[in-house]
mmCIF file of C-alpha atoms and ligand atoms in Angstrom:
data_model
loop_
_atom_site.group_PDB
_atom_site.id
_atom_site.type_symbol
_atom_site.label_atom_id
_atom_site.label_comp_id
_atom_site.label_asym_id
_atom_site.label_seq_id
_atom_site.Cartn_x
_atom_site.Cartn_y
_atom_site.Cartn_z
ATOM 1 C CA UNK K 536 25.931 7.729 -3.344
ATOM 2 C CA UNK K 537 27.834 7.729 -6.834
ATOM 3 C CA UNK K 538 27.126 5.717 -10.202
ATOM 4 C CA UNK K 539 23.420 6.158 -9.119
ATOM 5 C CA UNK K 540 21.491 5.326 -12.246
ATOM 6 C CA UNK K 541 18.594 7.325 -12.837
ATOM 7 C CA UNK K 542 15.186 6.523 -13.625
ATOM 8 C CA UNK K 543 14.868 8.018 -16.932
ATOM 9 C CA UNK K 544 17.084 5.625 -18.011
ATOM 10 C CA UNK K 545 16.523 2.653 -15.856
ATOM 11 C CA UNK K 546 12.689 2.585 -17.025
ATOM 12 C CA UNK K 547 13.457 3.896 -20.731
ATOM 13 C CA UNK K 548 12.143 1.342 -22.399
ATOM 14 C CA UNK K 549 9.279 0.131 -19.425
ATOM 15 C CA UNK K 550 5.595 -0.281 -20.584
ATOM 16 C CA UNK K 551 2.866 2.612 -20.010
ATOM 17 C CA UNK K 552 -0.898 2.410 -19.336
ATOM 18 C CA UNK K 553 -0.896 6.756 -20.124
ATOM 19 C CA UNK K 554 -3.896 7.346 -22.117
ATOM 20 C CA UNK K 555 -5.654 3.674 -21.959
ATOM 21 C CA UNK K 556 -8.554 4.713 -19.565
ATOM 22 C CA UNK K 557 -8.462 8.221 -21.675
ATOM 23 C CA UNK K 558 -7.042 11.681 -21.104
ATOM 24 C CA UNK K 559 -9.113 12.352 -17.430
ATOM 25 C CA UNK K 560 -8.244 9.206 -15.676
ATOM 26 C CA UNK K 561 -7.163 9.283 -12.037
ATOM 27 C CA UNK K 562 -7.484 5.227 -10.911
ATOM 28 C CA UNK K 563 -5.380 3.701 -13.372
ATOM 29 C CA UNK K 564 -5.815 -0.101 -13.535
ATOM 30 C CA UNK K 565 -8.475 -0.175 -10.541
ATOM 31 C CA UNK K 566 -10.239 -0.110 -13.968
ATOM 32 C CA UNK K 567 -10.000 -3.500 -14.154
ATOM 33 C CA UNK K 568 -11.877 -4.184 -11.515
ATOM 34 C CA UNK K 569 -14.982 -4.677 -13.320
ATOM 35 C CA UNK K 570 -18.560 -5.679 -12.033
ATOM 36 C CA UNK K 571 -17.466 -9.044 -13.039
ATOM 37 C CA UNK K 572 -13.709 -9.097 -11.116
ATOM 38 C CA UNK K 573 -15.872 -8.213 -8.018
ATOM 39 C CA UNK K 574 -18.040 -11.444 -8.505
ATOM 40 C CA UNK K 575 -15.221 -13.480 -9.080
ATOM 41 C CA UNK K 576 -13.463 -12.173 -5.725
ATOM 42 C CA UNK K 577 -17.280 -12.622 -4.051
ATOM 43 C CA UNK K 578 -17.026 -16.721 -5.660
ATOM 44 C CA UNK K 579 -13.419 -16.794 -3.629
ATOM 45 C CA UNK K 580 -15.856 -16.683 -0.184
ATOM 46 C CA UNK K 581 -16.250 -19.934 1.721
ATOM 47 C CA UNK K 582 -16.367 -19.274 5.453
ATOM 48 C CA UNK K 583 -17.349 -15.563 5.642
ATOM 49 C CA UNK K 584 -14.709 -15.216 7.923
ATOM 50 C CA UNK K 585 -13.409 -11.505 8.199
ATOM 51 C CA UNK K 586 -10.362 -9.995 8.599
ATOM 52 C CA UNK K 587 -9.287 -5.911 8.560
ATOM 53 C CA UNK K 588 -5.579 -5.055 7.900
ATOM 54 C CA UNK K 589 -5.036 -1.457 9.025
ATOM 55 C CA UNK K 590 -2.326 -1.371 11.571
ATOM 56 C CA UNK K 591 -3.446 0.420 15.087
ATOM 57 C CA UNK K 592 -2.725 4.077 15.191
ATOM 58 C CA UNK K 593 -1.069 5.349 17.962
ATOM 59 C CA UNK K 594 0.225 1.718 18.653
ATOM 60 C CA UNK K 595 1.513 2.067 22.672
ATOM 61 C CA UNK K 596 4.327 0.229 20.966
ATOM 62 C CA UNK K 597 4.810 2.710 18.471
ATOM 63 C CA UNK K 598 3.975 3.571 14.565
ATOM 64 C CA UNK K 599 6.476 2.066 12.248
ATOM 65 C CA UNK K 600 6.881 5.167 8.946
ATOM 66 C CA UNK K 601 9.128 5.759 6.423
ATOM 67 C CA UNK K 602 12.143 8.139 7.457
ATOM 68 C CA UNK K 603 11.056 11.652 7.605
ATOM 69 C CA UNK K 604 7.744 11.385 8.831
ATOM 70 C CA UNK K 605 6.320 11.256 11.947
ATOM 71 C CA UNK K 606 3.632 8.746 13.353
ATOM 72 C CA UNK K 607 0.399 10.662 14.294
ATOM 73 C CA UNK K 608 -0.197 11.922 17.390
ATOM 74 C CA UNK K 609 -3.752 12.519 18.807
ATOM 75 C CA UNK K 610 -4.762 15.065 20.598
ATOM 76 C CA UNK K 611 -7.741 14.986 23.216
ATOM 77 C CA UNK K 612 -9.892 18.137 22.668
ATOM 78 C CA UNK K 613 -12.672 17.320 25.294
ATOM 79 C CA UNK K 614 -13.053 15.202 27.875
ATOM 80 C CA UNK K 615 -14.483 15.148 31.243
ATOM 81 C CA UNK K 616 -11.799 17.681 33.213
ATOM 82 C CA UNK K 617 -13.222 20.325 30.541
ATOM 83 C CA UNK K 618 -15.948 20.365 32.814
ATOM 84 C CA UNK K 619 -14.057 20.662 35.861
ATOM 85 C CA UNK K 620 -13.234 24.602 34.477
ATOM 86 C CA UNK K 621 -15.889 27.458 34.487
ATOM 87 C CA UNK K 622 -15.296 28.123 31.129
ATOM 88 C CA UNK K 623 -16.829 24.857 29.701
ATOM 89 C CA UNK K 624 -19.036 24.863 27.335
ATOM 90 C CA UNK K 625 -22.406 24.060 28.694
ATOM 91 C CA UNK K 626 -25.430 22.094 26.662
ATOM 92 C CA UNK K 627 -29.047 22.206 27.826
ATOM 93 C CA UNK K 628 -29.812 19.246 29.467
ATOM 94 C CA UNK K 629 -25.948 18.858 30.914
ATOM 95 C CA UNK K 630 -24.492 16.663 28.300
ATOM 96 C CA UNK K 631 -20.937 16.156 28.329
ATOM 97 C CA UNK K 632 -18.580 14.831 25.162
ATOM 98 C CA UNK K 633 -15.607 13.492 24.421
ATOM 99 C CA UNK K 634 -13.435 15.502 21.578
ATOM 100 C CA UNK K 635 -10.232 14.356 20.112
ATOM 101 C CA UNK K 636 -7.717 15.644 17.103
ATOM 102 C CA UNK K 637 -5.264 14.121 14.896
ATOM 103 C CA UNK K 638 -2.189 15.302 13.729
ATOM 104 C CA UNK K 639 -0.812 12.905 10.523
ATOM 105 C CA UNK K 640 1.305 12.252 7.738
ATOM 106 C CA UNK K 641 -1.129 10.657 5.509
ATOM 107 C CA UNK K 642 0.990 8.100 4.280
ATOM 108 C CA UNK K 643 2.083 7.556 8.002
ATOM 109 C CA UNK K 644 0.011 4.448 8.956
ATOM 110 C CA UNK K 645 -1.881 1.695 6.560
ATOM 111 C CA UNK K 646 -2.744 4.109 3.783
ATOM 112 C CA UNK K 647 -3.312 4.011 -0.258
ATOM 113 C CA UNK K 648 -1.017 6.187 -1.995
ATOM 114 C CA UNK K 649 -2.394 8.359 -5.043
ATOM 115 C CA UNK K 650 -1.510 7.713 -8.204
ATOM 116 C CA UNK K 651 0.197 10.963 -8.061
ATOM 117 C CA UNK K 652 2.255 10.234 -5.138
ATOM 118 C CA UNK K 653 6.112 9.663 -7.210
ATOM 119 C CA UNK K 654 7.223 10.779 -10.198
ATOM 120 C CA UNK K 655 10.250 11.435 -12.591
ATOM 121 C CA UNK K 656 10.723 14.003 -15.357
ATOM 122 C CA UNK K 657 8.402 16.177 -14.786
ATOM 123 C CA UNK K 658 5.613 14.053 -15.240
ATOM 124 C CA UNK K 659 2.642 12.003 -13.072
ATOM 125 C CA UNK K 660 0.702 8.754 -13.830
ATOM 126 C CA UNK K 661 -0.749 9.788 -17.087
ATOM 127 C CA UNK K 662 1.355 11.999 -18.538
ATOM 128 C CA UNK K 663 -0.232 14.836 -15.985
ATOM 129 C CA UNK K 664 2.258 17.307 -15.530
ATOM 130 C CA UNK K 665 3.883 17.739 -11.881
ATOM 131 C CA UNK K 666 3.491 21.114 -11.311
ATOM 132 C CA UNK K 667 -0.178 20.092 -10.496
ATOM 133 C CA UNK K 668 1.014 18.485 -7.626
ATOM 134 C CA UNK K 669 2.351 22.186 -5.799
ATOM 135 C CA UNK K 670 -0.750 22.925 -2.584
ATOM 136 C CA UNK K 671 -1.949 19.840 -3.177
ATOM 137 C CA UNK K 672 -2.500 17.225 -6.147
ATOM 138 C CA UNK K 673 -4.961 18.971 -8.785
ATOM 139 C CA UNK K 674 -4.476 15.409 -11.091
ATOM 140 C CA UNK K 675 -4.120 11.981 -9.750
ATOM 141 C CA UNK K 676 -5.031 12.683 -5.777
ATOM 142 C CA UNK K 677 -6.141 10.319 -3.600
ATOM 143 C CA UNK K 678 -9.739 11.198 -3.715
ATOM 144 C CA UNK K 679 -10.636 9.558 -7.066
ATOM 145 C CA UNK K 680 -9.932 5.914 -5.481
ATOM 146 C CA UNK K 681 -11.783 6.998 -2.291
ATOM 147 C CA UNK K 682 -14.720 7.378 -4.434
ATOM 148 C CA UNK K 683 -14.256 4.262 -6.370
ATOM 149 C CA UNK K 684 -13.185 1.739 -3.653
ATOM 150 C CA UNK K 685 -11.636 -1.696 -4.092
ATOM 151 C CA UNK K 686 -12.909 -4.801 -4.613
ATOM 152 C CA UNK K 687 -11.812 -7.308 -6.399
ATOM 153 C CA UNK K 688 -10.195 -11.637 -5.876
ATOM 154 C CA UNK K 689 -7.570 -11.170 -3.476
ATOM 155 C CA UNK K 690 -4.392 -13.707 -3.118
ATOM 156 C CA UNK K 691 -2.199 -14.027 -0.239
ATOM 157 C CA UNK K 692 1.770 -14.401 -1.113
ATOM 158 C CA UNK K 693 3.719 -15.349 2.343
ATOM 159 C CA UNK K 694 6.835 -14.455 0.981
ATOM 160 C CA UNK K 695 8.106 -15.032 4.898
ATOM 161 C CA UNK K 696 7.040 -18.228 5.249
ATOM 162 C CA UNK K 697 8.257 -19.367 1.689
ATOM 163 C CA UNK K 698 11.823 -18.504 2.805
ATOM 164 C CA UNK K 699 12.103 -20.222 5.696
ATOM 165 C CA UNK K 700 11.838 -17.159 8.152
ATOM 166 C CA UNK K 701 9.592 -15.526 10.635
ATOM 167 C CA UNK K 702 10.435 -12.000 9.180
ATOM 168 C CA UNK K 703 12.514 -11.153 5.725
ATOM 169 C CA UNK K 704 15.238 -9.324 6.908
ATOM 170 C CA UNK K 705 16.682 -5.820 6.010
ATOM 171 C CA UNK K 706 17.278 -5.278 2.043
ATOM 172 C CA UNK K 707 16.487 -9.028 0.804
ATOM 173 C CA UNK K 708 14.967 -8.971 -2.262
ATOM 174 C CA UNK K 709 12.576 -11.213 -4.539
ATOM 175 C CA UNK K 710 11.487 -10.865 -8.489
ATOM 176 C CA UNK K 711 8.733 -12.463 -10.140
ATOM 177 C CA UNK K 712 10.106 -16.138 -10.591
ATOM 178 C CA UNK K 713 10.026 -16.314 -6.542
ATOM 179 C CA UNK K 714 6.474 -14.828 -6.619
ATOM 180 C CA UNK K 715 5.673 -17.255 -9.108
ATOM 181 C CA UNK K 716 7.158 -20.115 -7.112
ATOM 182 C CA UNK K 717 5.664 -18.788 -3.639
ATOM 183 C CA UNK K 718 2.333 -19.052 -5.398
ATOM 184 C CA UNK K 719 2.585 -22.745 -6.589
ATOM 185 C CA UNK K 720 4.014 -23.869 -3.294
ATOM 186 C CA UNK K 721 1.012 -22.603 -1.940
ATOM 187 C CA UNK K 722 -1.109 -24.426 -4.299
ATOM 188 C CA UNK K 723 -2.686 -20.960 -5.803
ATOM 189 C CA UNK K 724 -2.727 -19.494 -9.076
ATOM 190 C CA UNK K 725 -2.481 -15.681 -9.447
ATOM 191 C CA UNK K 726 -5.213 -15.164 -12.255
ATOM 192 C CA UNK K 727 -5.476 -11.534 -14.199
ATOM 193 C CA UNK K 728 -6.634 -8.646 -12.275
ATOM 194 C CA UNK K 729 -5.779 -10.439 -9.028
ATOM 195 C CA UNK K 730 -5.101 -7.863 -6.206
ATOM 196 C CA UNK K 731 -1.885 -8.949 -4.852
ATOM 197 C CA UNK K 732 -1.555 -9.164 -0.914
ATOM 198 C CA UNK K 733 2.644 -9.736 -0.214
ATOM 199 C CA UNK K 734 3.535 -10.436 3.303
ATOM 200 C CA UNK K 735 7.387 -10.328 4.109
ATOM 201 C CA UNK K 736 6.549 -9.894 8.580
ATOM 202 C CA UNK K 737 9.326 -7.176 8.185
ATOM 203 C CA UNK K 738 7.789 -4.767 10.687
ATOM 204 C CA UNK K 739 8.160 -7.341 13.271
ATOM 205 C CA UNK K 740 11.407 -6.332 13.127
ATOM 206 C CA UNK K 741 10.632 -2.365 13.884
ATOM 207 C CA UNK K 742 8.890 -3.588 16.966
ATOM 208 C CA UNK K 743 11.976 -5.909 18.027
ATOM 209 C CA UNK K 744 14.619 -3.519 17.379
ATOM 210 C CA UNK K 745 13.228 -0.113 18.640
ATOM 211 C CA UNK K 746 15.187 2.792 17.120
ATOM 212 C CA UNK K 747 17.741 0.346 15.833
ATOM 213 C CA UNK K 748 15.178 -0.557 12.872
ATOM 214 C CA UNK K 749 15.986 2.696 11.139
ATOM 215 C CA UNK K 750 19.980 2.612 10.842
ATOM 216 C CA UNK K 751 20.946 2.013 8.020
ATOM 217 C CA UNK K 752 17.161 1.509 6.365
ATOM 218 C CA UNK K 753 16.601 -0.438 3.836
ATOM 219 C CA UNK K 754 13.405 -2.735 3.702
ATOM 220 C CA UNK K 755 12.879 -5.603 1.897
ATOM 221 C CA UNK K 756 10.174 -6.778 -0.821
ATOM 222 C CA UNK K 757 10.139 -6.131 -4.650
ATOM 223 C CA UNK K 758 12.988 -5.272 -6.604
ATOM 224 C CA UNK K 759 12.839 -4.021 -9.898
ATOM 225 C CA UNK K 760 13.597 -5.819 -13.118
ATOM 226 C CA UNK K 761 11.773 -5.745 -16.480
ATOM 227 C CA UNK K 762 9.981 -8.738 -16.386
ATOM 228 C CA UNK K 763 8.846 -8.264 -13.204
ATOM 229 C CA UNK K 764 7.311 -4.975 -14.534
ATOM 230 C CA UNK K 765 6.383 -6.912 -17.586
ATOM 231 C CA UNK K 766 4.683 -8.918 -15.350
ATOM 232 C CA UNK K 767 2.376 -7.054 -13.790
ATOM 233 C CA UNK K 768 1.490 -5.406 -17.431
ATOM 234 C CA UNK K 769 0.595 -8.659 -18.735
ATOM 235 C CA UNK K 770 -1.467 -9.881 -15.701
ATOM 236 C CA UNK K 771 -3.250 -6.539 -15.282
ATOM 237 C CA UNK K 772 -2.593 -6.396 -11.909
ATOM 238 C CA UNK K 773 -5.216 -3.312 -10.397
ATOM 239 C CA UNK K 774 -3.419 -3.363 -6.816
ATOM 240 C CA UNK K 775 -0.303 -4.093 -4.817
ATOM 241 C CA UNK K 776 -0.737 -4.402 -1.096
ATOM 242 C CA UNK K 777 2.325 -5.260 1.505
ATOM 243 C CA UNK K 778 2.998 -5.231 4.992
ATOM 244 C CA UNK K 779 6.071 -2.954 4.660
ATOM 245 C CA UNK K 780 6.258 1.103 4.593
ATOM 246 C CA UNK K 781 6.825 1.194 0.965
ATOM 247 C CA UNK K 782 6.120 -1.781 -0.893
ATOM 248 C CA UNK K 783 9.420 -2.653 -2.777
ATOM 249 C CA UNK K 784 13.373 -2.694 -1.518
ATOM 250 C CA UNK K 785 14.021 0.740 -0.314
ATOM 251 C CA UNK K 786 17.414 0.916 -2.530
ATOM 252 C CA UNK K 787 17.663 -1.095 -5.963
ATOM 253 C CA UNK K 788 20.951 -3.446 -4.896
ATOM 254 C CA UNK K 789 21.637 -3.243 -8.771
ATOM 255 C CA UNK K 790 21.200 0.667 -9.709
ATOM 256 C CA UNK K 791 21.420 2.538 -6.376
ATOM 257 C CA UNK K 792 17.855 3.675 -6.933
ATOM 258 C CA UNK K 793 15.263 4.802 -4.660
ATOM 259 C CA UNK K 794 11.593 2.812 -5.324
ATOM 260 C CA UNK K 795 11.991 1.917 -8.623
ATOM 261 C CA UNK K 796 8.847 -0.282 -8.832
ATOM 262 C CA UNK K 797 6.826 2.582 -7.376
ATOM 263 C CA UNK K 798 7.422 4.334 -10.732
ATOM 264 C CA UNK K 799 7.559 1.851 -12.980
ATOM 265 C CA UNK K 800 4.692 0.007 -11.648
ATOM 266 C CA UNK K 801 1.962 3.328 -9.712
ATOM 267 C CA UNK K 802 3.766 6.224 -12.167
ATOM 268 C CA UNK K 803 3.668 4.257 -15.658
ATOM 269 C CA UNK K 804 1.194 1.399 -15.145
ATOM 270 C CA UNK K 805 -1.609 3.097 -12.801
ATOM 271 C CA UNK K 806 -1.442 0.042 -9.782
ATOM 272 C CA UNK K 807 -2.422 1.300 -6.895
ATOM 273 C CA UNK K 808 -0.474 0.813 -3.681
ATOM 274 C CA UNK K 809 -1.780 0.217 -0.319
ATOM 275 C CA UNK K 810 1.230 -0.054 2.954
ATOM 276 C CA UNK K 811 1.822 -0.971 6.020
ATOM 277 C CA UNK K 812 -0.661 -3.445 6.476
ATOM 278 C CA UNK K 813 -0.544 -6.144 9.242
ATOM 279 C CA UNK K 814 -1.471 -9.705 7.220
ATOM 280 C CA UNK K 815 -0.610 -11.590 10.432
ATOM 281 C CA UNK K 816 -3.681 -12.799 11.317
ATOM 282 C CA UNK K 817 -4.720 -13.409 7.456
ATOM 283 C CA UNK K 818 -1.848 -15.350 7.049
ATOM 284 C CA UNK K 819 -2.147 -17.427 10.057
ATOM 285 C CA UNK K 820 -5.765 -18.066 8.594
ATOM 286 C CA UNK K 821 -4.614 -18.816 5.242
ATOM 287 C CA UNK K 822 -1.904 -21.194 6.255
ATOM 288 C CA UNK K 823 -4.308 -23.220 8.736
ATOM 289 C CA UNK K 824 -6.794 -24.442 5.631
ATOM 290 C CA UNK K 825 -4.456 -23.496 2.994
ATOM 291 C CA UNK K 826 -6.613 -21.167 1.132
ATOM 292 C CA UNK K 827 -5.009 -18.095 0.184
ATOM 293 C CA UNK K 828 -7.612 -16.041 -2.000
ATOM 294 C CA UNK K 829 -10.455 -14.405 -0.751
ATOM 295 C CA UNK K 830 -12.424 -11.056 -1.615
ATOM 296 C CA UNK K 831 -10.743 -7.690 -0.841
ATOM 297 C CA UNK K 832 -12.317 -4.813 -0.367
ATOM 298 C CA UNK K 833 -10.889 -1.481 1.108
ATOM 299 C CA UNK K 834 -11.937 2.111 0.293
ATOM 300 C CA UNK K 835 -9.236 4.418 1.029
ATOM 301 C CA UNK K 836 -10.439 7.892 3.256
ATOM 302 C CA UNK K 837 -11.496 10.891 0.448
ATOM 303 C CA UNK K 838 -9.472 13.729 0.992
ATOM 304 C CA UNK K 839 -9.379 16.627 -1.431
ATOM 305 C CA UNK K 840 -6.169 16.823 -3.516
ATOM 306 C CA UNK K 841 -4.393 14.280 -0.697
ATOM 307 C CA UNK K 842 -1.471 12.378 -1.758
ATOM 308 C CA UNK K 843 -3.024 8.977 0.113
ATOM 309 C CA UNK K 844 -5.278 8.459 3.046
ATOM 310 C CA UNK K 845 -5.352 5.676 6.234
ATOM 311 C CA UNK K 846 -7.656 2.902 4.736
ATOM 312 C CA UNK K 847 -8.757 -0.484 7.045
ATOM 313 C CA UNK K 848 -8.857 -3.009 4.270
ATOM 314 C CA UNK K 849 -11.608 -5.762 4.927
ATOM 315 C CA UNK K 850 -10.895 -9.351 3.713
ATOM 316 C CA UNK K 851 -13.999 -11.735 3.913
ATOM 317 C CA UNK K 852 -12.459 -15.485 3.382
HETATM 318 C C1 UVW Z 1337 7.404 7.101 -0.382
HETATM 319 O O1 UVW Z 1337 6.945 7.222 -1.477
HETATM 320 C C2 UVW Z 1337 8.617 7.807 0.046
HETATM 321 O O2 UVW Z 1337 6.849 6.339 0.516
HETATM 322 P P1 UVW Z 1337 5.460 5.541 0.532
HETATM 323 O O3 UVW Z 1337 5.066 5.096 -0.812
HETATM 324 O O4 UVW Z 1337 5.802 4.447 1.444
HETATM 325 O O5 UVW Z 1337 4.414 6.431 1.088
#
């Protein structure tokens, strides 16, 4: 691609959290989750209802993940033929088990990234220098927001439904005036330190289209401008969670950049990003009484020095 701008210069002049939650940090604004952000998501429960928003691994109808990674594949270990061979391992009292294996790009299903998943110039959320990121992340892994969790007021944008459509197609993008105005159609105010839950149905699409979903990929979702970013710095935001592979539009339609947002927004602000989640069912629920905040809670798998992990958020409505 030519005339691609570059981020150095595209986010020159974009706000930084580096140093706010001191020199050490490694969860960025999930610091604003405080005891009292995870009453006020607890005061958002009416019904109890409950709702998880991993997708299914190993889907028969396959894994949707961004180009060059695979969807896992799990292997069975030990089942009941082991037994059918003389070499099987034998237990007093005859017990038999069931063993199985999995091989996966951790950012290949519903996942949290690290904070130190993307950078530019040489540098990580924090200032933390990138090198630290060669074998495995020594700064800003995803093990730090294992350990934490997430919990906090969640709301519910249906971007889909606010457009008209059952899915948002291929490279449509939105800003913060149509969040804004997807928010008061639904009646709901996005308050500070408000985990934000963004449903565009785009993966429909993947299971539609078969292999045709990837030519030419571009998803849909977010696309960077500065007072989008300016946006999120002023309402505190702790967490962005979507239903597509990456979050934001693939390629910036106005700089020929590649996720913009996740830089601006995980690199230089610290908020967290959770993928690939499926909010059908939550937004069918949140459509049919028209109440679309609840309490979110997810705690992301601890891996040493992993760049993200699976997670199966819970949402209690
Ligand atoms: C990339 O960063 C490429 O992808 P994701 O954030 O979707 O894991």
């Amino acid at each position: 691609m030519t005339n691609v701008s570059d981020l150095t210069e595209i986010l020159a002049d974009a706000p930084k959290n580096w140093g706010k939650w001191g020199p050490d940090d490694e969860i960025g604004s999930l610091n604003y989750l405080t005891k009292d952000e995870v009453l006020r998501g607890v005061r958002s429960v009416v019904s109890g209802e409950v709702h998880t928003l991993q997708r299914l691994i190993g889907d028969p109808k396959g894994d949707p993940v961004f180009p060059g990674r695979e969807p896992a594949q799990r292997e069975m270990i030990l089942d009941e033929s082991t037994w059918d061979g003389e070499d099987a391992p034998q237990f007093p009292g005859g017990l038999h088990y069931a063993d199985d294996k999995l091989l996966a790009f951790l950012q290949g299903s519903t996942q949290y990234d690290a904070l130190g998943h993307v950078w530019y110039d040489g540098q990580l959320w924090n200032g933390y220098d990138a090198r630290t990121t060669i074998g495995g992340m020594e700064k800003a892994s995803v093990e730090p927001i294992g350990d934490r969790g997430v919990v906090g007021r969640g709301v519910l944008l249906d971007m889909a439904r606010h457009f008209g459509v059952d899915s948002i197609e291929s490279r449509r993008t939105f800003g913060r005036d149509d969040l804004l105005e997807c928010a008061e159609s639904q009646g709901v105010t996005i308050e500070k330190h408000d985990i934000l839950v963004i449903r565009t149905n785009h993966l429909q699409r993947f299971f539609d289209e078969g292999d045709a979903f990837y030519e030419d990929f571009c998803e849909p979702g977010l696309a960077y401008s500065p007072e989008l970013v300016e946006w999120f710095h002023d309402t505190e935001i702790p967490n962005l969670v979507t239903d597509t592979i990456a979050n934001e539009v693939t390629t910036d339609p106005n700089t020929g950049a590649s996720l913009i947002l996740h830089n601006a927004l995980m690199r230089n602000l610290g908020v967290v990003f959770t993928e690939i989640c499926d909010l059908e069912k939550l937004a069918a629920a949140c459509a049919a009484d028209n109440r679309w905040d609840f309490l979110y809670t997810a705690a992301p798998i601890k891996i040493h020095r992993a760049t993200g992990s699976p997670v199966n958020p819970v949402v209690i409505r």
